[in-house]
Short mmCIF file of C-alpha atoms and ligand atoms in Angstrom, two decimals:
data_model
loop_
_atom_site.label_atom_id
_atom_site.label_comp_id
_atom_site.label_asym_id
_atom_site.label_seq_id
_atom_site.Cartn_x
_atom_site.Cartn_y
_atom_site.Cartn_z
CA MET B 17 0.17 0.09 -0.31
CA ASN B 18 1.19 3.42 -0.87
CA VAL B 19 1.87 5.38 2.50
CA GLN B 20 1.40 9.13 3.15
CA THR B 21 2.37 10.87 5.92
CA PRO B 22 -0.47 13.16 7.46
CA SER B 23 1.01 16.63 6.50
CA GLU B 24 1.24 15.38 2.88
CA LYS B 25 -2.39 15.16 2.64
CA LEU B 26 -3.05 18.47 2.07
CA VAL B 27 -2.94 19.27 -1.36
CA LYS B 28 -5.58 20.97 -3.53
CA PRO B 29 -8.13 19.61 -4.60
CA PHE B 30 -8.68 17.80 -1.41
CA ASP B 31 -8.51 14.07 -1.72
CA CYS B 32 -9.75 12.08 1.26
CA GLN B 33 -8.05 8.96 2.00
CA HIS B 34 -8.36 6.61 4.79
CA TYR B 35 -6.72 7.34 7.94
CA ILE B 36 -5.98 3.54 9.80
CA ASN B 37 -2.83 3.14 12.12
CA GLY B 38 -1.96 6.72 11.69
CA ARG B 39 -1.19 6.86 8.54
CA TYR B 40 -3.45 8.46 5.10
CA PHE B 41 -3.88 5.21 2.77
CA PRO B 42 -5.77 4.73 -0.62
CA SER B 43 -8.10 2.29 -1.34
CA GLU B 44 -6.32 -1.27 -1.78
CA LYS B 45 -7.63 -1.53 -5.18
CA GLY B 46 -7.29 2.43 -5.47
CA SER B 47 -11.07 3.04 -6.24
CA THR B 48 -12.33 6.49 -5.38
CA PHE B 49 -15.42 8.57 -5.87
CA ASP B 50 -16.07 12.19 -6.64
CA ASN B 51 -16.71 14.61 -3.58
CA ILE B 52 -19.04 17.24 -5.09
CA ASN B 53 -19.62 20.94 -3.82
CA PRO B 54 -22.98 21.09 -3.31
CA ALA B 55 -23.11 24.92 -3.99
CA THR B 56 -21.69 24.82 -7.32
CA GLN B 57 -22.04 21.10 -8.18
CA GLU B 58 -18.17 21.15 -8.93
CA ILE B 59 -16.13 18.09 -7.88
CA ILE B 60 -13.72 19.47 -5.18
CA GLY B 61 -11.72 16.31 -4.83
CA SER B 62 -11.87 12.31 -4.38
CA VAL B 63 -12.73 10.06 -1.70
CA ALA B 64 -11.06 6.62 -1.25
CA GLU B 65 -13.95 4.10 -1.52
CA GLY B 66 -13.24 1.75 1.48
CA GLY B 67 -14.60 -1.98 2.04
CA LYS B 68 -14.21 -4.85 3.95
CA LYS B 69 -10.27 -4.88 3.52
CA GLU B 70 -9.80 -1.36 4.78
CA VAL B 71 -12.53 -1.64 7.83
CA ASP B 72 -10.36 -5.19 8.49
CA LEU B 73 -7.16 -3.06 8.79
CA ALA B 74 -8.59 -0.33 10.74
CA VAL B 75 -10.37 -2.87 13.10
CA ALA B 76 -7.18 -4.68 13.42
CA ALA B 77 -5.33 -1.47 14.23
CA ALA B 78 -7.93 -0.17 16.63
CA ARG B 79 -7.64 -3.61 18.68
CA ARG B 80 -4.04 -3.48 19.01
CA ALA B 81 -4.29 0.31 20.28
CA LEU B 82 -7.01 -1.06 22.59
CA ASN B 83 -4.78 -3.25 24.35
CA GLY B 84 -1.79 -1.49 23.91
CA ARG B 85 -0.34 1.98 24.10
CA TRP B 86 -4.11 3.56 24.87
CA LYS B 87 -4.64 1.15 27.63
CA ASN B 88 -1.17 1.83 29.27
CA MET B 89 -1.18 5.47 29.59
CA THR B 90 -2.94 6.75 32.37
CA ALA B 91 -6.17 8.52 32.38
CA ASP B 92 -4.55 11.77 32.88
CA GLU B 93 -2.44 11.19 29.82
CA ARG B 94 -5.52 10.16 27.73
CA ILE B 95 -7.24 13.17 29.04
CA ARG B 96 -4.55 15.66 28.15
CA ILE B 97 -4.46 14.17 24.30
CA ILE B 98 -8.35 14.57 24.05
CA ARG B 99 -7.79 18.17 25.48
CA LYS B 100 -5.48 18.53 22.77
CA VAL B 101 -7.48 17.64 19.96
CA GLY B 102 -10.30 20.34 20.89
CA ASP B 103 -7.20 22.91 20.95
CA ILE B 104 -5.79 21.95 17.44
CA ILE B 105 -9.72 22.16 16.19
CA LEU B 106 -10.03 25.83 17.68
CA GLU B 107 -6.26 26.46 16.27
CA ARG B 108 -7.13 25.26 12.73
CA LYS B 109 -11.08 26.66 12.92
CA ASP B 110 -10.99 28.70 10.03
CA GLU B 111 -9.44 26.06 7.78
CA LEU B 112 -12.04 23.27 9.19
CA ALA B 113 -14.96 25.52 8.99
CA ARG B 114 -13.94 26.46 5.06
CA LEU B 115 -14.01 22.50 4.64
CA GLU B 116 -17.08 21.79 6.11
CA THR B 117 -18.77 24.42 4.29
CA LEU B 118 -17.40 23.48 0.92
CA ASP B 119 -18.69 19.94 1.61
CA THR B 120 -22.28 20.55 2.87
CA GLY B 121 -23.05 23.58 1.20
CA LYS B 122 -24.11 25.22 4.65
CA PRO B 123 -23.32 29.05 5.16
CA LEU B 124 -20.12 29.26 6.76
CA SER B 125 -21.42 31.76 9.11
CA LEU B 126 -22.69 28.72 10.92
CA SER B 127 -20.02 26.43 10.30
CA SER B 128 -17.74 28.68 11.91
CA THR B 129 -20.05 29.66 14.80
CA LEU B 130 -21.62 26.08 15.16
CA ASP B 131 -20.02 23.19 13.94
CA ILE B 132 -16.44 23.94 14.46
CA PRO B 133 -16.52 25.63 17.82
CA ARG B 134 -18.92 22.65 18.89
CA ALA B 135 -16.39 20.10 17.65
CA ALA B 136 -13.73 21.47 19.75
CA PHE B 137 -15.94 21.89 22.75
CA ASN B 138 -16.94 18.21 22.73
CA PHE B 139 -13.45 17.36 23.09
CA HIS B 140 -13.09 19.67 25.66
CA PHE B 141 -16.29 18.77 27.49
CA PHE B 142 -15.83 15.03 27.83
CA ALA B 143 -12.49 15.33 28.96
CA ASP B 144 -13.31 17.23 31.95
CA PHE B 145 -16.41 15.09 32.46
CA MET B 146 -14.35 11.99 32.33
CA ARG B 147 -11.94 13.52 35.20
CA GLY B 148 -15.30 13.86 37.55
CA ALA B 149 -17.07 10.61 36.85
CA GLY B 150 -17.26 7.96 39.30
CA THR B 151 -19.14 4.65 39.81
CA GLU B 152 -21.42 3.26 42.51
CA ALA B 153 -21.29 1.44 45.52
CA TYR B 154 -23.83 -0.35 48.14
CA GLN B 155 -23.26 -2.14 51.34
CA THR B 156 -25.82 -5.33 51.67
CA ASP B 157 -26.61 -5.02 55.39
CA ASP B 158 -23.41 -6.46 57.00
CA LEU B 159 -22.83 -9.18 54.71
CA ALA B 160 -21.13 -7.40 51.82
CA ILE B 161 -20.15 -4.58 49.74
CA ASN B 162 -20.65 -3.72 46.09
CA TYR B 163 -18.59 -1.53 44.01
CA ALA B 164 -18.52 -1.22 40.14
CA ILE B 165 -15.59 -0.64 38.02
CA ARG B 166 -15.82 0.97 34.64
CA ARG B 167 -14.00 -0.40 31.81
CA PRO B 168 -14.34 0.40 27.81
CA VAL B 169 -16.25 -1.57 25.76
CA GLY B 170 -13.63 -2.11 23.34
CA VAL B 171 -13.43 -1.25 19.39
CA VAL B 172 -16.37 1.16 18.59
CA GLY B 173 -17.65 1.87 15.18
CA LEU B 174 -19.06 5.19 14.69
CA ILE B 175 -21.04 5.78 11.68
CA ASN B 176 -21.99 9.43 10.97
CA PRO B 177 -24.29 11.33 8.67
CA TRP B 178 -23.51 14.52 6.37
CA ASN B 179 -25.78 17.33 8.16
CA LEU B 180 -23.26 18.33 10.90
CA PRO B 181 -20.11 16.31 10.08
CA LEU B 182 -17.38 17.16 12.39
CA LEU B 183 -20.27 18.37 15.33
CA LEU B 184 -21.73 14.86 15.33
CA LEU B 185 -18.49 12.67 14.59
CA THR B 186 -16.86 14.52 17.63
CA TRP B 187 -20.31 14.34 19.66
CA LYS B 188 -19.43 10.36 19.87
CA LEU B 189 -15.66 10.22 19.12
CA ALA B 190 -14.77 12.07 22.43
CA PRO B 191 -16.92 9.97 25.01
CA CYS B 192 -15.69 7.32 23.35
CA LEU B 193 -12.25 8.11 23.63
CA ALA B 194 -12.39 9.48 27.19
CA ALA B 195 -13.87 5.91 28.15
CA GLY B 196 -10.81 4.42 26.95
CA ASN B 197 -12.26 2.92 24.04
CA THR B 198 -10.81 2.95 20.32
CA ALA B 199 -12.58 4.06 17.17
CA VAL B 200 -13.06 3.03 13.76
CA ILE B 201 -15.47 5.94 11.97
CA LYS B 202 -17.23 5.71 9.03
CA PRO B 203 -17.59 9.48 7.93
CA ALA B 204 -20.79 9.97 5.66
CA GLU B 205 -19.95 9.79 1.86
CA LEU B 206 -21.21 13.16 1.06
CA THR B 207 -19.10 15.07 3.64
CA PRO B 208 -16.01 13.06 3.86
CA MET B 209 -13.43 16.24 4.34
CA THR B 210 -13.57 17.59 8.08
CA ALA B 211 -13.09 13.69 9.25
CA THR B 212 -10.11 13.17 7.01
CA LEU B 213 -8.48 16.61 8.73
CA LEU B 214 -9.47 15.11 11.87
CA GLY B 215 -7.15 12.37 11.64
CA GLU B 216 -4.25 14.56 11.30
CA ILE B 217 -5.45 16.67 14.21
CA CYS B 218 -5.39 13.43 15.97
CA HIS B 219 -1.62 12.80 15.06
CA ASP B 220 -0.56 16.01 15.96
CA ALA B 221 -2.13 15.94 19.35
CA GLY B 222 -0.04 12.86 19.98
CA MET B 223 -2.75 10.26 19.94
CA PRO B 224 -1.17 6.88 19.63
CA ASP B 225 -1.44 5.00 16.39
CA GLY B 226 -4.40 3.03 15.75
CA VAL B 227 -6.58 4.71 18.43
CA VAL B 228 -8.63 6.74 16.02
CA ASN B 229 -8.97 5.00 12.21
CA ILE B 230 -11.41 6.63 9.45
CA VAL B 231 -12.61 4.64 6.51
CA HIS B 232 -14.50 6.18 4.02
CA GLY B 233 -16.75 4.66 1.76
CA PHE B 234 -20.73 3.90 1.35
CA GLY B 235 -23.44 2.03 3.43
CA PRO B 236 -24.54 -0.88 1.70
CA ASP B 237 -21.99 -3.59 0.52
CA SER B 238 -19.77 -0.76 1.77
CA ALA B 239 -17.58 0.07 4.55
CA GLY B 240 -20.63 1.09 6.34
CA ALA B 241 -22.17 -2.56 6.12
CA ALA B 242 -18.63 -4.05 6.51
CA LEU B 243 -18.10 -2.33 9.85
CA SER B 244 -21.76 -3.09 11.37
CA GLU B 245 -21.43 -6.55 10.98
CA HIS B 246 -17.72 -6.75 11.76
CA PRO B 247 -16.87 -9.81 14.24
CA ASP B 248 -14.67 -7.85 16.21
CA VAL B 249 -16.53 -4.73 16.60
CA ASP B 250 -17.98 -4.43 20.07
CA ALA B 251 -20.21 -1.39 19.59
CA ILE B 252 -21.86 0.86 17.14
CA SER B 253 -22.88 4.71 17.59
CA PHE B 254 -24.87 5.64 14.60
CA THR B 255 -26.81 8.74 13.77
CA GLY B 256 -28.46 8.78 10.50
CA GLU B 257 -31.92 7.47 8.81
CA THR B 258 -34.49 5.32 10.89
CA THR B 259 -34.53 2.85 7.82
CA THR B 260 -30.62 2.78 8.20
CA GLY B 261 -30.54 2.01 11.78
CA LYS B 262 -32.94 -0.79 11.23
CA VAL B 263 -30.43 -2.37 8.68
CA ILE B 264 -27.46 -1.41 10.96
CA MET B 265 -29.15 -3.40 14.04
CA GLU B 266 -29.94 -6.48 12.20
CA ALA B 267 -26.16 -6.76 10.90
CA ALA B 268 -25.01 -5.84 14.64
CA SER B 269 -27.25 -8.81 16.09
CA LYS B 270 -25.02 -11.04 14.69
CA THR B 271 -22.55 -10.63 17.25
CA LEU B 272 -24.97 -8.56 19.62
CA LYS B 273 -23.15 -5.61 19.71
CA LYS B 274 -24.03 -2.74 22.28
CA LEU B 275 -25.91 0.14 19.79
CA SER B 276 -26.55 3.81 20.46
CA PHE B 277 -29.10 5.04 17.86
CA GLU B 278 -29.95 8.92 17.04
CA LEU B 279 -32.41 8.60 14.08
CA GLY B 280 -34.75 10.87 12.56
CA GLY B 281 -37.54 13.10 13.72
CA LYS B 282 -40.43 15.18 13.02
CA ASN B 283 -40.75 17.37 15.59
CA PRO B 284 -43.59 19.48 16.61
CA ASN B 285 -43.30 23.12 17.35
CA ILE B 286 -46.23 24.17 19.42
CA ILE B 287 -47.16 27.65 19.55
CA PHE B 288 -49.96 28.76 22.40
CA ALA B 289 -51.67 32.02 22.06
CA ASP B 290 -49.91 33.36 25.52
CA ALA B 291 -46.79 32.90 23.95
CA ASP B 292 -44.36 35.73 23.49
CA MET B 293 -44.88 35.88 19.45
CA ASP B 294 -41.98 37.49 18.31
CA GLU B 295 -39.60 35.23 19.99
CA ALA B 296 -41.76 32.11 19.16
CA VAL B 297 -41.49 33.52 15.52
CA SER B 298 -37.75 34.38 15.27
CA THR B 299 -36.78 31.31 17.13
CA SER B 300 -38.98 29.11 14.69
CA LEU B 301 -37.07 30.82 12.11
CA LYS B 302 -34.41 28.91 13.25
CA SER B 303 -35.70 25.81 14.10
CA SER B 304 -37.30 25.39 10.71
CA PHE B 305 -34.63 26.70 8.41
CA VAL B 306 -31.21 26.89 10.19
CA ASN B 307 -28.86 24.36 8.27
CA GLN B 308 -31.32 24.35 5.47
CA GLY B 309 -33.91 22.66 7.49
CA GLU B 310 -31.48 19.33 7.41
CA VAL B 311 -31.15 18.71 11.48
CA CYS B 312 -32.60 15.91 13.08
CA MET B 313 -34.41 18.51 15.87
CA SER B 314 -35.73 20.70 13.26
CA GLY B 315 -39.50 21.60 14.21
CA SER B 316 -40.82 20.94 10.78
CA ARG B 317 -44.61 20.34 12.19
CA ILE B 318 -45.71 23.85 13.87
CA TYR B 319 -48.97 24.05 15.35
CA VAL B 320 -50.29 27.53 16.18
CA GLU B 321 -53.44 27.93 18.68
CA ARG B 322 -56.31 29.34 16.48
CA GLU B 323 -56.37 32.55 18.20
CA ALA B 324 -52.75 33.26 17.55
CA TYR B 325 -52.94 31.40 14.01
CA ASP B 326 -52.88 34.62 11.82
CA GLU B 327 -50.61 36.83 13.73
CA PHE B 328 -48.01 34.01 14.01
CA LEU B 329 -48.33 33.13 10.37
CA ASN B 330 -48.27 36.85 8.81
CA LYS B 331 -44.95 37.39 10.85
CA PHE B 332 -43.28 34.03 10.23
CA VAL B 333 -43.94 34.39 6.47
CA GLU B 334 -42.71 38.03 6.64
CA LYS B 335 -39.65 37.28 8.07
CA THR B 336 -38.96 34.05 6.11
CA LYS B 337 -39.12 35.92 2.63
CA LYS B 338 -36.28 38.10 3.98
CA LEU B 339 -34.21 34.98 4.62
CA LYS B 340 -31.30 35.10 1.91
CA VAL B 341 -30.45 32.17 -0.12
CA GLY B 342 -27.24 31.27 -1.86
CA ASP B 343 -23.54 31.53 -1.94
CA PRO B 344 -22.38 29.72 1.65
CA PHE B 345 -19.29 31.71 1.57
CA ASP B 346 -21.54 34.94 1.71
CA PRO B 347 -21.54 36.29 4.92
CA ASP B 348 -25.09 37.51 4.35
CA THR B 349 -26.16 34.05 3.44
CA ASN B 350 -28.93 32.63 5.86
CA ILE B 351 -29.46 29.20 3.82
CA GLY B 352 -27.02 27.48 1.64
CA ALA B 353 -27.13 24.92 -0.45
CA LEU B 354 -28.81 21.40 0.33
CA ILE B 355 -26.53 18.58 0.49
CA SER B 356 -27.06 17.14 -3.21
CA SER B 357 -28.95 17.49 -6.17
CA GLU B 358 -30.63 14.05 -5.40
CA HIS B 359 -31.85 15.37 -1.92
CA THR B 360 -33.30 18.38 -3.43
CA GLU B 361 -34.97 16.57 -5.88
CA ARG B 362 -36.57 14.52 -3.01
CA VAL B 363 -37.39 17.68 -1.27
CA MET B 364 -39.10 18.97 -4.30
CA ASN B 365 -41.10 16.12 -4.37
CA TYR B 366 -42.72 16.81 -1.41
CA ILE B 367 -43.50 20.29 -2.57
CA GLU B 368 -45.18 18.82 -5.83
CA LEU B 369 -47.21 16.38 -3.57
CA ALA B 370 -48.13 19.33 -1.28
CA LYS B 371 -49.26 21.16 -4.22
CA ARG B 372 -51.15 17.75 -5.59
CA GLU B 373 -52.84 17.77 -1.89
CA GLY B 374 -54.31 21.21 -2.44
CA GLY B 375 -51.92 22.60 0.37
CA ASN B 376 -51.21 26.39 0.15
CA ILE B 377 -47.53 27.40 -0.46
CA LEU B 378 -47.28 30.47 1.26
CA THR B 379 -43.57 31.36 0.46
CA GLY B 380 -41.00 29.31 -1.27
CA GLY B 381 -41.57 25.97 -3.08
CA LYS B 382 -39.14 26.61 -5.78
CA ARG B 383 -35.45 27.07 -6.67
CA PRO B 384 -34.26 30.82 -6.22
CA GLU B 385 -33.84 32.35 -9.68
CA GLY B 386 -30.47 32.64 -11.01
CA GLN B 387 -29.28 29.92 -8.74
CA GLU B 388 -30.09 26.64 -10.73
CA SER B 389 -26.56 25.30 -10.86
CA GLY B 390 -26.51 24.71 -7.11
CA CYS B 391 -28.59 22.67 -4.67
CA PHE B 392 -30.53 25.64 -3.28
CA LEU B 393 -34.11 25.84 -2.45
CA GLU B 394 -36.25 28.60 -1.16
CA PRO B 395 -37.53 28.38 2.75
CA THR B 396 -40.93 26.87 2.35
CA ILE B 397 -44.27 27.42 4.43
CA ILE B 398 -47.44 25.07 3.53
CA THR B 399 -50.57 25.04 5.33
CA GLY B 400 -54.04 23.50 4.31
CA LEU B 401 -52.47 20.00 4.25
CA SER B 402 -54.76 17.05 6.00
CA ARG B 403 -53.23 15.51 9.43
CA ASN B 404 -52.49 12.29 7.11
CA SER B 405 -50.53 14.27 4.51
CA ARG B 406 -47.11 12.45 4.11
CA LEU B 407 -45.51 15.83 4.83
CA ILE B 408 -47.00 15.43 8.13
CA LYS B 409 -45.66 12.21 8.67
CA GLU B 410 -42.53 11.85 7.03
CA GLU B 411 -39.11 13.72 7.76
CA ILE B 412 -38.45 15.72 4.73
CA PHE B 413 -35.14 16.95 6.07
CA GLY B 414 -35.13 20.56 4.15
CA PRO B 415 -36.27 23.82 4.37
CA VAL B 416 -40.17 23.07 4.34
CA VAL B 417 -42.64 23.27 7.10
CA THR B 418 -46.13 22.72 7.66
CA VAL B 419 -48.47 24.88 9.94
CA ILE B 420 -51.46 23.91 11.22
CA PRO B 421 -54.08 25.44 13.78
CA PHE B 422 -55.34 23.90 16.92
CA ASP B 423 -57.90 24.73 19.40
CA ASP B 424 -57.19 23.17 22.57
CA GLU B 425 -54.45 21.43 24.62
CA GLU B 426 -55.56 17.74 24.56
CA GLU B 427 -55.87 18.25 20.52
CA VAL B 428 -52.57 19.46 20.13
CA ILE B 429 -51.09 16.82 22.26
CA ALA B 430 -52.72 14.12 20.33
CA GLN B 431 -51.51 15.33 17.13
CA ALA B 432 -48.10 16.04 18.30
CA ASN B 433 -47.85 12.23 19.58
CA ASP B 434 -49.32 10.78 16.23
CA THR B 435 -46.30 9.98 14.71
CA HIS B 436 -43.82 6.98 14.90
CA TYR B 437 -40.95 9.30 15.74
CA GLY B 438 -39.92 10.90 19.30
CA LEU B 439 -36.91 12.98 19.05
CA SER B 440 -37.75 16.20 20.13
CA ALA B 441 -40.16 18.69 20.44
CA THR B 442 -40.64 22.97 21.40
CA LEU B 443 -43.37 24.47 23.33
CA TRP B 444 -44.15 28.35 23.43
CA THR B 445 -46.25 29.27 26.47
CA ASN B 446 -45.91 31.77 29.32
CA ASP B 447 -48.26 29.60 31.09
CA LEU B 448 -45.90 27.90 33.56
CA ARG B 449 -48.24 25.01 34.77
CA ARG B 450 -49.36 24.37 31.16
CA ALA B 451 -45.50 24.35 30.16
CA HIS B 452 -44.59 21.48 32.55
CA ARG B 453 -48.14 19.62 31.88
CA VAL B 454 -47.66 19.44 28.26
CA ALA B 455 -44.12 18.88 28.21
CA GLY B 456 -44.57 15.89 30.44
CA GLN B 457 -47.15 14.34 27.56
CA ILE B 458 -45.21 14.63 24.42
CA GLU B 459 -43.72 11.52 23.79
CA SER B 460 -40.35 13.01 22.79
CA GLY B 461 -36.68 12.44 24.38
CA MET B 462 -36.51 16.29 24.48
CA VAL B 463 -38.87 19.26 24.72
CA TRP B 464 -37.58 22.53 24.36
CA VAL B 465 -39.76 25.17 26.61
CA ASN B 466 -39.67 28.92 24.66
CA SER B 467 -36.32 27.99 23.14
CA TRP B 468 -34.79 25.51 20.68
CA PHE B 469 -31.32 23.84 20.60
CA LEU B 470 -30.25 25.53 23.61
CA ARG B 471 -27.79 22.95 24.58
CA ASP B 472 -25.89 21.65 27.97
CA LEU B 473 -23.90 18.56 27.12
CA ARG B 474 -24.51 16.91 30.22
CA THR B 475 -28.00 16.32 29.27
CA PRO B 476 -29.68 12.87 27.78
CA PHE B 477 -29.76 13.79 24.08
CA GLY B 478 -31.65 11.10 21.94
CA GLY B 479 -35.22 10.03 20.89
CA MET B 480 -37.91 7.82 21.93
CA LYS B 481 -39.96 5.61 19.41
CA GLN B 482 -38.36 4.94 16.24
CA SER B 483 -36.12 8.29 16.44
CA GLY B 484 -33.14 6.27 18.65
CA LEU B 485 -32.12 3.82 21.25
CA GLY B 486 -30.72 4.85 24.24
CA ARG B 487 -29.39 8.34 25.03
CA GLU B 488 -25.97 10.07 25.05
CA GLY B 489 -24.64 13.24 26.86
CA GLY B 490 -22.69 13.22 29.87
CA ILE B 491 -23.10 10.36 31.94
CA HIS B 492 -25.14 8.79 29.49
CA SER B 493 -22.45 9.09 26.86
CA LEU B 494 -20.49 7.42 29.58
CA GLU B 495 -22.75 4.66 30.10
CA PHE B 496 -22.90 3.63 26.74
CA PHE B 497 -19.31 3.63 26.01
CA SER B 498 -18.01 1.74 29.13
CA GLU B 499 -18.64 -1.56 30.54
CA LEU B 500 -19.52 -1.97 34.13
CA THR B 501 -18.38 -4.75 36.48
CA ASN B 502 -20.05 -5.09 39.80
CA ILE B 503 -17.77 -6.22 42.58
CA CYS B 504 -19.00 -7.95 45.28
CA ILE B 505 -16.89 -8.59 48.71
CA LYS B 506 -18.43 -10.68 51.54
CA LEU B 507 -17.20 -9.26 54.49
P1 ADP K 16 -28.80 9.94 4.30
O1 ADP K 16 -29.86 8.91 3.44
O2 ADP K 16 -29.07 10.91 5.24
O3 ADP K 16 -27.31 9.94 4.20
P2 ADP K 16 -28.25 7.38 6.04
O4 ADP K 16 -28.93 6.74 7.38
O5 ADP K 16 -28.14 6.64 4.51
O6 ADP K 16 -28.63 8.94 5.74
O7 ADP K 16 -26.56 7.40 6.00
C1 ADP K 16 -26.10 8.02 7.57
C2 ADP K 16 -24.65 6.81 7.49
O8 ADP K 16 -24.91 5.90 7.24
C3 ADP K 16 -23.75 7.45 6.35
O9 ADP K 16 -22.74 7.32 6.68
C4 ADP K 16 -23.99 6.30 5.36
O10 ADP K 16 -22.95 5.83 4.83
C5 ADP K 16 -24.23 5.29 6.60
N1 ADP K 16 -25.27 3.96 6.10
C6 ADP K 16 -26.09 4.04 4.98
N2 ADP K 16 -26.42 2.47 4.90
C7 ADP K 16 -25.44 2.19 5.86
C8 ADP K 16 -25.88 0.36 5.92
N3 ADP K 16 -26.23 -0.31 5.64
N4 ADP K 16 -24.71 -0.09 6.98
C9 ADP K 16 -24.11 0.80 7.62
N5 ADP K 16 -23.80 2.07 7.48
C10 ADP K 16 -24.82 2.88 6.43
#
């Protein structure tokens, strides 16, 4: 195999190779696929296409590191390296933000203020959190004492989506490493760049070879499938579509891997008439359209109490019309490009369906004029659809929201829960009792009251129903990424 050192890697165009055992590699057979900038549809580099062979090499490297240098370090040494990864991400934040924007089409104003700083914070947070984490101990009368010790799960596969590439990858990788595991990462095929650079960053932070490995490729019959069925992988943390989660679960069942899934959502955004309407409007603008609506927590089903329906809708439509769609590198841009032409087509199909179903498109519903060469779509607000419309039931994952009026609390709770998803919800009300009452009845892993995406990394993050399996964040991440052994000593 052709060996390249990490520093030789940064040539233009950006060609993404696998990072295995501390070195960059092409695929064994030299196979690659194109990486396309969704804002221009230009090829911005090639991506090595990995499969079983590359996953085997990466898993073997991760296993050696797990039982070798990573295990033999003190916890302090490991934590110092993990923190250093966060430091280097901050030092290189401009370069990383640029790559993230090239790869995803999201505005640079977002990648530079959210994706990349949060990626660094993930390492800093979990390094610190690990220092303070204890375990449990119980005394059984005067018969025995029990205490639990924590150890790594082993080699963990981290399979990632394209919407928040480095943010979500590091949200898994940082606690995975902090708990003493080693990792094989499968970045999304559409967004391989920042993950590739992370290899070099880990190397520069002093991470021993083999602790972090990155294999590029696709899902089915490719690197993703090879990782999820690999007999020497102990656990998989996956973020992506619910349908993909089901396939991974089946593959992982053969060796009963531990699983953590963060899947799709069709999240209700419920606005009661007593809410602060201006705040509800401006935050709903974010929960609807930030990151082009390509966010699993996006509040894509908006329910407004009838008394406030017209006021909300007028203000919401007016502000949405002012959002600027276009060049992700323009600092004034609010909405960049969607991830790919296939995905844009898929989102457009939902809009066509809404038209056929007699929905009213209050704004948007089309590609912006003069920008046909990129994957751009105007932010779209639709009313007048039936409760059973596919637009109300299915995750669109684009800048498209539906707005529906409601008359009472019970009715809106029933509508909010009428879905097989259960990731997040948002409530807008100034009635304290109602906020508590409704929040406790919404079937979702997270409920934001008078806010959205306000995150504290110690809190449980994840979904119920078909939106996920388990929770990550704070102690919940540590629980997933470690095994407990209870030691019982008879007195
Ligand atoms: P999307 O269609 O939005 O890209 P996916 O759930 O298909 O969402 O993809 C999320 C991640 O899961 C990607 O890294 C993708 O390559 C990977 N993936 C897709 N299918 C499989 C599969 N069958 N096994 C393992 N990984 C997969």
